[in-house]
Amino acid sequence: MVFGLFKYVDTMADAASKLKTEGIDDIRVFSPVPVDHEMDPVLGEKKNPLRFFTFFGGLSGLFFGALLVLTTAALYVLPRGGKPIWAAPPVLLVSYETTILFGVLMTYFGFLVLSGLIKNFYSTEEKICFPETMDDSFGLLINVRSDREEAVMKILKEFGASEVRTIAWE
Amino acid sequence: MSNHGHDEETKVRVDFKEVNRDIFSVMTDTGPRYYVVMALFAMAAVGLFILPWAYQIYNGQGVTGLNVPVVWGVYLVNFVFWVGVAHAGTLISAMLFITKTPWRRAIARSAESMTLLALFLVTLFIFIHMGRPWNFYWTFPYPNQRQLWLNFQSPIMFDVFAIGTYFTSSVVFLYFGMIPDFAALKHHATGWRKQLYSVLSVGWRGSDKEWHVHGKATMFFASFIMPLVVSVHSIVSWDFALSIVPGYTKTVFAPYFVTGALLSGFAGVITMLTLVRWAFPVTKKYITLMHYDRVGVFILVLSLTWSYLTGLEVFTGIYANTTYETEHLIYKLAVSPYIYLFSLMIFCNTVLPLILILKKVRKSTSAMFVMCLFIIVGMWLERYLIIPNSLSRKFLPYMWHDYMPTWVEGAITIGAFCAFVTMFMVMIKIAPIISPFEVKEDSGVPMEKGGH
């Protein structure tokens, strides 16, 4: 595994592009800010199923809120001066709020799962961290066989990496 | 892009390394004066908020001015007021995120923090008002001893769900946004801070996968929270509007309350940001006069909208032409001392903000600070003139009763402000009130070919 540190995003994108043409696909980017806009054209747009978590959360919240109001009103009848036992406003309002509540919580859970943050707790490799990329630098982590590491390091240097090193993990 | 020039104007240009250093210094470089001020506010919060509340718990609700028919008094005024203050944070972070307004980034975090702290006070005021706070769990939907469930047809129950959802979502949204910042700051920190930020950053490393999901999740959160903001204060307004009490039963209340909430919320944001700029001069780099200018425009628009809705509220009362409604209006608009309070409210919320039409005023921190204090007073008065005042003239004259808050209610009201400032000062020292990554994002990523 090779890690290269860059000061500029465009030079990093150029380096990643060159590596891609060399047939190296397992490239990860580390940055202090999102750089999707600059890196996606090179590395390809990512897809993630977060929306399904959000949708499932919202939908379950909708049913939870509606069922809570309707079933409890039916189970414990409180007659209120001829008003309906099942009324639309409380069902709509409570389920509206629970849709949002469950949607938010499931989105957060989905974020933890899909971003790999939960996995990080259990994986040695995923614990590799680059403090420089939290400040002002941008990093490329390239997963290649050890016999190709030398060539990758050369490309990174060629494209202006300020620092290049190999990373070992169990 | 057509608005390219506009974007350039609102960008905060900073060096990436400098951002982490600056924001970390705000959190760690604490002079003795800061501790002294914080201790004074904390003591005021204990003396004016905690102790009077303890006194009230010990002696019962009889120590307040609440009595039939005015059973909703200053505590609920504070409840509605603080819900309002909470609104601006979410608006700035969610609504301006969705509309891709770049200048929100530097001030969004502190506004979100204000949301959280204000909502904490909101929750407390419900229990202060109810008395017997140890029975708080009676508001939760669980089968009680009588095997009866809560009455979901009551707007008070809508409130439990609305405030509960708002509080939970605000905590998640605030914390979620802070994860990359905690990760960045843990490398600068030592001791307990390092341990705390390591736990809070949940293993964030800033990889492309993490940022990608983070960006998507932010969009979903913002999309959820925006309608939530509108629903929460609409539901709060229905606590009143769904009743048949003269002065409460107005269909315009939902937009009226939401607009008022945003007005007071923006005033609160400017007040706190001015104090932050004053206490930490390094933040002037990030919270600039451009922010004052933009928020000033918002305040002007909200003030005009609020003024229109206030006129509408009074007019619909007159137009209803029922004796009950008329009596309430006479009491609110023509009887001392309420005529003076109403006039002061109009001065604070309608007349004074008109000077915001001048850019010079919008770009003056001291003018904005003073004006926002007036708006805060004005918006508090608005709630006062609606909540206890309407109950004072409820239907038949044998029920009429003038309400006067006691010293306990007054102390708790002032103490809440002190508690808010204390909590905000503690928060500044624990969590970044300016988001480093968002400020960096605003500045633009460094490019070798073509600057930022």
XYZ file of C-alpha atoms in Angstrom:
622
model
C 0.000 0.000 0.000
C 1.408 3.376 -0.994
C 0.446 6.757 0.393
C 1.158 10.051 -1.335
C 0.594 13.482 0.137
C -0.310 16.468 -2.040
C -0.652 20.181 -1.436
C -2.988 20.736 -4.375
C -6.121 18.920 -5.397
C -5.595 19.276 -9.144
C -2.150 17.654 -9.035
C -3.601 14.869 -6.910
C -6.382 14.377 -9.464
C -3.791 14.228 -12.260
C -1.795 11.620 -10.344
C -4.937 9.545 -9.725
C -5.812 9.797 -13.401
C -2.367 8.536 -14.407
C -2.634 5.636 -11.958
C -6.005 4.704 -13.424
C -4.506 4.569 -16.907
C -1.839 2.252 -15.477
C -4.643 -0.108 -14.486
C -4.620 0.677 -10.782
C -8.171 0.961 -9.479
C -7.968 0.614 -5.721
C -7.350 4.295 -4.961
C -8.667 6.102 -1.927
C -8.623 9.825 -1.301
C -8.122 11.508 2.073
C -8.917 15.185 2.437
C -9.817 17.867 4.998
C -12.852 18.886 2.918
C -15.066 17.045 0.439
C -13.372 16.862 -2.977
C -16.029 14.875 -4.847
C -16.358 17.620 -7.416
C -12.683 17.405 -8.360
C -12.083 13.657 -7.904
C -15.294 12.066 -9.178
C -14.463 12.717 -12.856
C -11.250 10.744 -12.289
C -12.292 8.008 -9.902
C -15.886 7.690 -11.067
C -19.049 8.750 -9.319
C -19.888 6.777 -6.211
C -23.272 5.336 -5.531
C -24.543 4.576 -2.108
C -27.806 3.216 -0.814
C -28.227 5.816 1.965
C -31.527 6.897 0.459
C -32.965 3.462 1.191
C -32.107 3.847 4.881
C -33.759 7.264 4.881
C -36.800 6.011 3.001
C -37.207 2.982 5.237
C -36.818 5.164 8.345
C -39.361 7.696 7.135
C -41.836 5.032 6.079
C -41.576 3.123 9.352
C -41.995 6.422 11.250
C -45.113 7.186 9.245
C -46.675 3.842 10.111
C -45.491 3.983 13.713
C -47.081 7.402 14.312
C -50.338 6.505 12.584
C -50.618 3.155 14.336
C -49.755 4.616 17.733
C -52.564 7.143 17.530
C -55.131 4.901 15.878
C -54.616 1.723 17.871
C -54.393 3.409 21.263
C -57.507 5.452 20.504
C -59.295 2.200 19.652
C -57.936 0.254 22.628
C -58.596 2.915 25.257
C -61.671 4.786 24.133
C -61.986 8.277 25.598
C -65.358 9.719 24.571
C -64.984 13.488 24.136
C -68.330 15.198 23.630
C -69.301 13.461 20.430
C -65.953 13.971 18.751
C -64.675 11.109 16.593
C -62.506 8.479 18.254
C -60.378 8.364 15.133
C -59.697 11.887 13.934
C -57.501 12.914 11.029
C -55.500 15.839 12.567
C -53.748 13.884 15.353
C -52.930 11.016 12.988
C -51.472 13.368 10.405
C -49.552 15.525 12.867
C -48.092 12.751 15.006
C -47.154 10.606 12.012
C -45.616 13.669 10.317
C -43.319 14.145 13.293
C -42.465 10.462 13.685
C -41.734 10.211 9.941
C -39.097 12.897 10.389
C -37.798 11.450 13.658
C -37.353 7.921 12.335
C -36.037 9.234 9.024
C -33.358 11.297 10.759
C -32.313 8.436 13.047
C -32.154 5.914 10.222
C -30.201 8.348 8.040
C -27.675 8.712 10.838
C -27.471 4.949 11.270
C -27.089 4.552 7.510
C -24.303 7.121 7.522
C -22.398 5.183 10.213
C -22.783 1.913 8.328
C -22.134 3.101 4.769
C -19.250 5.435 5.532
C -17.476 2.490 7.146
C -17.211 4.201 10.524
C -18.711 1.219 12.352
C -16.355 -1.096 10.446
C -13.414 1.063 11.513
C -13.832 -0.141 15.068
C -13.184 -3.728 14.047
C -10.595 -3.440 11.304
C -6.872 -2.862 11.676
C -6.479 -1.617 8.142
C -9.294 0.860 8.480
C -7.628 2.395 11.507
C -4.818 3.826 9.375
C -5.113 7.559 9.755
C -3.283 10.495 8.186
C -3.346 13.563 10.439
C -1.894 15.781 7.680
C -5.025 15.243 5.613
C -7.121 16.669 8.427
C -5.233 19.965 8.206
C -4.223 21.263 4.810
C -2.986 18.312 2.741
C -4.634 15.810 0.452
C -3.679 12.155 0.299
C -3.953 9.228 -2.089
C -3.838 5.730 -0.646
C -3.146 3.169 -3.337
C -3.597 -0.522 -2.710
C -1.193 -2.408 -5.000
C 0.898 -5.546 -4.883
C 4.281 -4.966 -3.273
C 6.105 -5.492 -6.566
C 4.297 -2.501 -8.097
C 4.789 -0.158 -5.144
C 7.998 1.269 -6.561
C 6.332 2.231 -9.843
C 3.388 3.847 -8.047
C 5.714 5.886 -5.821
C 7.500 7.119 -8.895
C 4.254 8.301 -10.484
C 3.178 10.080 -7.308
C 6.503 11.911 -7.075
C 6.340 12.789 -10.729
C 3.002 14.521 -10.151
C 4.296 16.608 -7.305
C 3.518 14.598 -4.175
C 5.188 16.345 -1.240
C 5.647 13.054 0.558
C 5.427 9.427 -0.515
C 5.617 6.412 1.747
C 4.613 2.783 1.913
C 2.101 1.650 4.471
C 2.193 -1.775 6.037
C -0.777 -3.361 7.763
C -1.663 -6.764 9.061
C -22.294 30.483 -13.569
C -24.446 33.591 -13.426
C -23.999 34.169 -9.715
C -20.279 33.585 -9.784
C -19.515 37.147 -8.735
C -21.929 36.859 -5.859
C -20.260 33.639 -4.665
C -16.835 35.226 -4.821
C -18.003 38.160 -2.734
C -19.303 35.920 0.053
C -16.268 33.645 0.271
C -14.064 33.768 3.349
C -10.457 33.403 2.161
C -8.320 31.540 4.658
C -5.331 29.279 4.839
C -6.384 25.701 5.659
C -3.805 25.162 8.383
C -4.652 28.466 9.956
C -8.321 27.528 10.285
C -7.699 24.558 12.581
C -5.220 26.593 14.602
C -7.558 29.573 14.982
C -10.614 27.586 15.925
C -8.672 25.409 18.319
C -7.270 28.537 19.954
C -10.813 29.803 20.555
C -11.498 26.556 22.406
C -8.319 26.373 24.433
C -6.948 29.891 24.989
C -9.039 31.010 27.891
C -8.106 34.105 29.803
C -9.114 34.803 33.410
C -11.685 37.372 32.276
C -13.583 34.647 30.413
C -13.773 32.528 33.556
C -14.885 35.507 35.629
C -17.666 36.423 33.190
C -18.743 32.796 32.897
C -18.771 32.420 36.689
C -20.896 35.565 37.031
C -23.433 34.287 34.530
C -23.396 30.852 36.151
C -24.002 32.383 39.560
C -26.807 34.494 38.126
C -28.285 31.360 36.552
C -28.188 29.545 39.879
C -29.501 32.522 41.838
C -32.198 33.564 39.396
C -33.147 30.302 37.729
C -32.338 27.238 39.816
C -33.054 28.610 43.311
C -36.383 30.300 42.488
C -37.431 27.116 40.692
C -36.485 25.079 43.769
C -38.459 27.570 45.879
C -41.438 27.108 43.579
C -41.185 23.313 43.703
C -41.035 23.420 47.505
C -43.922 25.865 47.938
C -46.049 24.938 44.941
C -47.358 26.893 41.978
C -49.074 29.317 44.346
C -45.887 31.403 44.407
C -46.569 32.386 40.802
C -49.163 34.842 39.552
C -51.013 32.015 37.790
C -54.641 31.698 38.772
C -57.949 30.918 37.088
C -58.524 31.935 34.335
C -54.932 32.993 33.582
C -53.365 29.565 33.946
C -50.823 30.142 31.183
C -48.384 32.856 32.117
C -44.808 33.931 31.743
C -43.433 30.389 31.729
C -45.268 29.580 28.539
C -44.260 32.959 27.138
C -40.679 31.850 27.729
C -41.410 28.441 26.269
C -42.663 29.943 23.012
C -39.914 32.569 22.988
C -37.104 30.011 23.312
C -38.640 27.734 20.686
C -38.477 30.799 18.464
C -34.829 31.471 19.248
C -34.094 27.853 18.396
C -35.487 28.297 14.896
C -32.788 30.437 13.322
C -30.069 27.834 13.841
C -31.933 25.225 11.914
C -32.974 27.702 9.280
C -29.409 28.844 8.690
C -27.988 25.346 8.586
C -30.789 23.526 6.742
C -32.647 25.996 4.582
C -29.555 27.866 3.459
C -27.803 24.542 2.830
C -30.533 23.383 0.482
C -30.549 26.697 -1.339
C -26.740 26.431 -1.599
C -26.123 29.757 0.114
C -22.367 29.800 0.707
C -22.173 32.456 3.450
C -24.071 30.283 5.918
C -21.032 28.099 6.576
C -19.116 30.285 9.040
C -22.133 31.050 11.217
C -24.159 27.833 10.883
C -22.434 25.946 13.681
C -22.882 28.604 16.349
C -26.499 29.044 15.279
C -27.068 25.276 15.540
C -25.495 25.276 19.004
C -27.917 28.024 19.980
C -30.767 25.858 18.715
C -29.744 23.012 20.963
C -29.298 25.162 24.067
C -32.542 27.032 23.466
C -34.402 23.741 23.075
C -32.955 22.586 26.368
C -34.517 25.654 28.020
C -37.762 25.015 26.148
C -37.972 21.565 27.690
C -37.244 22.953 31.147
C -39.921 25.623 30.854
C -42.589 23.021 30.168
C -41.776 21.367 33.462
C -41.391 24.650 35.319
C -44.844 25.587 34.102
C -46.469 22.257 34.891
C -45.211 22.019 38.440
C -44.302 18.614 39.905
C -41.428 18.112 37.451
C -40.811 14.634 38.811
C -43.945 13.549 36.931
C -42.415 14.512 33.595
C -42.875 10.986 32.295
C -46.641 11.466 32.347
C -46.288 13.226 28.997
C -44.779 10.153 27.354
C -46.946 7.666 25.511
C -46.925 4.659 27.802
C -49.820 2.826 29.435
C -50.251 4.284 32.901
C -51.757 2.726 35.998
C -55.255 3.307 34.742
C -54.461 1.643 31.432
C -55.362 4.843 29.629
C -53.258 6.296 26.913
C -52.568 9.946 26.413
C -55.080 11.999 24.531
C -53.519 12.343 21.111
C -56.264 14.710 20.062
C -54.834 17.364 22.347
C -52.477 19.910 20.736
C -50.339 19.599 23.860
C -49.563 16.047 22.766
C -48.707 17.268 19.269
C -46.214 19.491 21.048
C -44.590 16.579 22.856
C -43.942 14.885 19.525
C -42.923 18.083 17.750
C -40.494 19.316 20.415
C -39.199 15.786 21.040
C -38.496 15.286 17.349
C -36.996 18.731 17.001
C -34.686 18.254 19.968
C -33.547 14.795 18.830
C -33.051 15.871 15.228
C -31.150 18.995 16.272
C -28.805 16.958 18.465
C -28.179 14.475 15.640
C -27.730 17.207 13.032
C -25.373 19.234 15.212
C -23.283 16.261 16.282
C -23.230 14.742 12.804
C -21.877 17.989 11.346
C -19.191 18.105 14.009
C -17.746 14.625 13.384
C -15.131 15.737 10.782
C -14.226 18.696 12.996
C -13.708 16.554 16.074
C -11.463 14.303 13.977
C -9.410 17.293 12.806
C -9.130 18.796 16.272
C -8.141 15.585 18.040
C -4.738 15.825 16.373
C -4.186 19.250 17.928
C -5.522 18.313 21.329
C -3.924 16.711 24.333
C -5.178 15.144 27.551
C -8.912 14.834 28.139
C -9.716 16.775 25.000
C -7.862 14.259 22.840
C -9.710 11.380 24.454
C -13.058 13.133 24.175
C -12.615 14.136 20.539
C -11.291 10.679 19.645
C -14.489 9.133 20.956
C -16.728 11.787 19.402
C -15.065 11.570 15.984
C -16.056 7.866 15.793
C -13.008 6.953 13.713
C -13.487 9.595 11.014
C -10.466 9.795 8.674
C -11.700 12.019 5.893
C -11.722 9.365 3.169
C -13.612 9.943 -0.057
C -16.189 7.328 0.943
C -16.828 9.048 4.275
C -17.163 12.503 2.696
C -19.462 11.176 0.016
C -21.891 9.617 2.495
C -21.544 12.650 4.772
C -22.596 14.968 1.964
C -25.587 12.831 1.040
C -26.657 12.483 4.666
C -26.400 16.257 5.188
C -28.768 16.768 2.295
C -31.259 14.287 3.754
C -30.990 15.836 7.218
C -31.523 19.307 5.823
C -34.509 18.112 3.814
C -36.052 16.588 6.920
C -35.282 19.443 9.254
C -36.616 22.227 7.052
C -40.249 21.084 7.159
C -39.705 20.160 10.800
C -38.855 23.773 11.676
C -42.057 24.999 10.088
C -44.124 22.252 11.703
C -42.724 22.772 15.205
C -43.698 26.400 15.581
C -46.955 25.844 13.722
C -47.793 23.149 16.256
C -46.726 25.432 19.105
C -49.099 28.060 17.708
C -51.913 25.489 17.578
C -51.584 25.020 21.333
C -53.418 28.347 21.269
C -55.117 28.524 17.899
C -57.004 25.228 18.260
C -58.768 26.527 21.351
C -61.833 28.776 21.365
C -60.345 31.450 23.618
C -60.697 35.000 22.202
C -57.248 36.185 21.158
C -56.025 32.608 20.697
C -58.346 31.280 18.065
C -56.763 32.736 14.939
C -56.063 30.862 11.740
C -53.113 33.132 10.991
C -51.214 31.940 14.058
C -49.092 29.260 12.360
C -47.345 31.565 9.833
C -47.399 34.380 12.399
C -45.548 32.299 14.968
C -43.082 30.861 12.451
C -42.206 34.334 11.153
C -41.867 35.696 14.675
C -39.717 32.735 15.645
C -37.326 33.346 12.776
C -37.184 37.068 13.561
C -36.268 36.464 17.195
C -33.942 33.631 16.190
C -31.949 35.780 13.786
C -31.787 38.528 16.400
C -30.462 35.949 18.854
C -27.829 34.756 16.367
C -26.540 38.280 15.760
C -26.446 39.002 19.492
C -24.414 35.900 20.277
C -22.134 36.251 17.250
C -21.346 39.827 18.251
C -20.388 38.639 21.723
C -18.243 35.876 20.202
C -16.489 38.387 17.930
C -15.928 40.658 20.869
C -14.585 37.894 23.138
C -12.449 36.226 20.441
C -11.087 38.733 17.915
C -9.651 35.872 15.834
C -13.216 34.928 14.827
C -13.587 38.265 13.005
C -11.781 36.599 10.135
C -14.612 34.119 9.771
C -17.679 35.951 11.048
C -17.430 38.998 8.847
C -19.475 42.128 8.235
C -20.802 40.385 5.147
C -22.638 37.977 7.487
C -24.158 40.914 9.357
C -25.230 42.409 6.054
C -26.917 39.212 4.855
C -28.590 38.424 8.169
C -29.662 42.089 8.336
C -31.527 41.679 5.053
C -33.222 38.572 6.458
C -34.228 40.468 9.599
C -35.647 43.314 7.532
C -37.755 40.957 5.416
C -38.923 39.008 8.463
C -39.758 42.223 10.308
C -41.909 43.430 7.423
C -43.661 40.058 7.159
C -44.197 39.945 10.919
C -45.619 43.481 10.861
C -48.068 42.555 8.133
C -49.189 39.463 10.052
C -49.561 41.491 13.257
C -51.837 43.891 11.401
C -53.731 40.923 10.031
C -54.131 39.417 13.489
C -55.611 42.631 14.880
C -57.760 43.212 11.819
C -59.277 39.721 11.813
C -60.139 40.278 15.475
C -61.946 43.519 14.628
C -63.568 41.963 11.583
C -64.870 39.030 13.673
C -66.919 41.661 15.542
C -67.795 39.461 18.498
C -67.993 41.061 21.912
C -65.437 38.593 23.295
C -62.880 39.359 20.616
C -63.524 43.098 20.850
C -63.078 43.083 24.633
C -59.797 41.275 24.209
C -58.604 43.774 21.616
C -59.581 46.760 23.767
C -57.711 45.208 26.676
C -54.629 44.579 24.545
C -54.572 47.803 22.525
C -56.199 50.479 24.667
C -55.735 49.653 28.347
C -52.717 50.586 30.413
C -50.103 49.078 30.740
C -50.719 46.888 27.694
C -51.116 49.798 25.318
C -47.540 50.794 26.210
C -46.270 47.241 25.875
C -47.987 46.924 22.484
C -46.485 50.230 21.337
C -43.042 49.139 22.530
C -43.448 45.867 20.660
C -44.320 47.687 17.440
C -41.390 50.034 17.918
C -38.957 47.151 18.477
C -40.203 44.828 15.760
C -41.574 47.121 13.078
C -40.260 50.671 13.337
C -36.675 50.128 14.444
C -35.780 47.363 11.953
C -36.726 49.694 9.100
C -33.310 51.320 9.432
C -31.886 48.053 8.137
C -32.708 49.350 4.699
C -29.409 51.216 5.052
C -26.417 49.031 4.250
C -24.332 51.130 6.621
C -26.485 49.994 9.534
C -26.417 46.361 8.415
C -22.633 46.485 8.337
C -22.280 48.054 11.770
C -21.835 45.409 14.446
C -22.791 47.724 17.308
C -25.931 49.036 15.565
C -26.993 45.483 14.702
C -26.273 44.302 18.242
C -28.385 47.026 19.852
C -31.194 46.579 17.369
C -31.254 42.819 17.878
C -31.555 43.315 21.633
C -34.616 45.475 20.966
C -36.060 42.809 18.671
C -35.547 40.158 21.353
C -37.460 42.346 23.822
C -40.137 43.021 21.211
C -40.610 39.377 20.362
C -40.823 38.414 24.026
C -43.525 41.066 24.474
C -45.420 39.715 21.477
C -45.767 36.348 23.178
C -46.674 38.018 26.475
C -49.421 40.052 24.808
C -50.886 36.887 23.302
C -50.579 34.249 26.005
C -51.599 35.578 29.432
C -53.321 38.635 28.009
C -55.920 36.700 26.053
C -56.853 34.668 29.099
C -57.350 37.834 31.167
C -60.429 38.714 29.124
C -61.925 35.303 28.640
C -65.618 35.468 27.737
C -67.884 36.655 30.566
C -66.760 39.505 32.852
C -66.997 37.386 36.010
C -63.990 35.481 34.638
C -61.903 38.564 33.940
C -58.731 38.694 35.912
C -55.584 40.746 35.599
C -52.412 38.727 35.615
C -49.244 40.012 37.202
C -46.118 37.835 37.249
C -44.490 37.436 40.658
C -40.811 37.816 41.467
C -40.369 34.052 41.037
C -41.552 34.187 37.443
C -39.508 37.311 36.752
C -36.364 35.798 38.253
C -36.735 32.535 36.328
C -37.244 34.488 33.089
C -34.065 36.524 33.569
C -32.231 33.481 34.937
C -33.006 31.569 31.751
C -31.088 34.166 29.734
C -28.146 33.850 32.135
C -28.315 30.042 31.911
C -28.323 30.298 28.124
C -25.228 32.506 28.062
C -23.449 30.230 30.569
C -24.197 27.122 28.533
C -23.090 28.864 25.344
C -19.813 29.907 26.986
C -19.174 26.328 28.106
C -20.067 25.059 24.641
C -17.547 27.409 23.006
C -14.818 25.746 25.050
C -15.850 22.165 24.309
C -17.035 22.149 20.714
C -15.953 24.213 17.702
C -18.504 26.993 17.248
C -17.144 27.662 13.793
C -16.878 24.567 11.665
C -13.277 24.234 10.397
C -14.168 22.002 7.483
C -17.059 24.171 6.352
C -14.935 27.311 6.471
C -12.267 25.524 4.437
C -14.888 24.355 1.982
C -16.135 27.914 1.674
C -12.632 29.099 0.942
C -12.247 26.625 -1.917
C -9.773 23.773 -2.321
C -6.186 24.732 -3.216
C -5.331 24.308 -6.893
C -1.860 24.634 -8.362
C -3.250 25.725 -11.706
C -5.499 28.641 -10.956
C -5.307 29.485 -7.244
C -8.179 28.285 -5.071
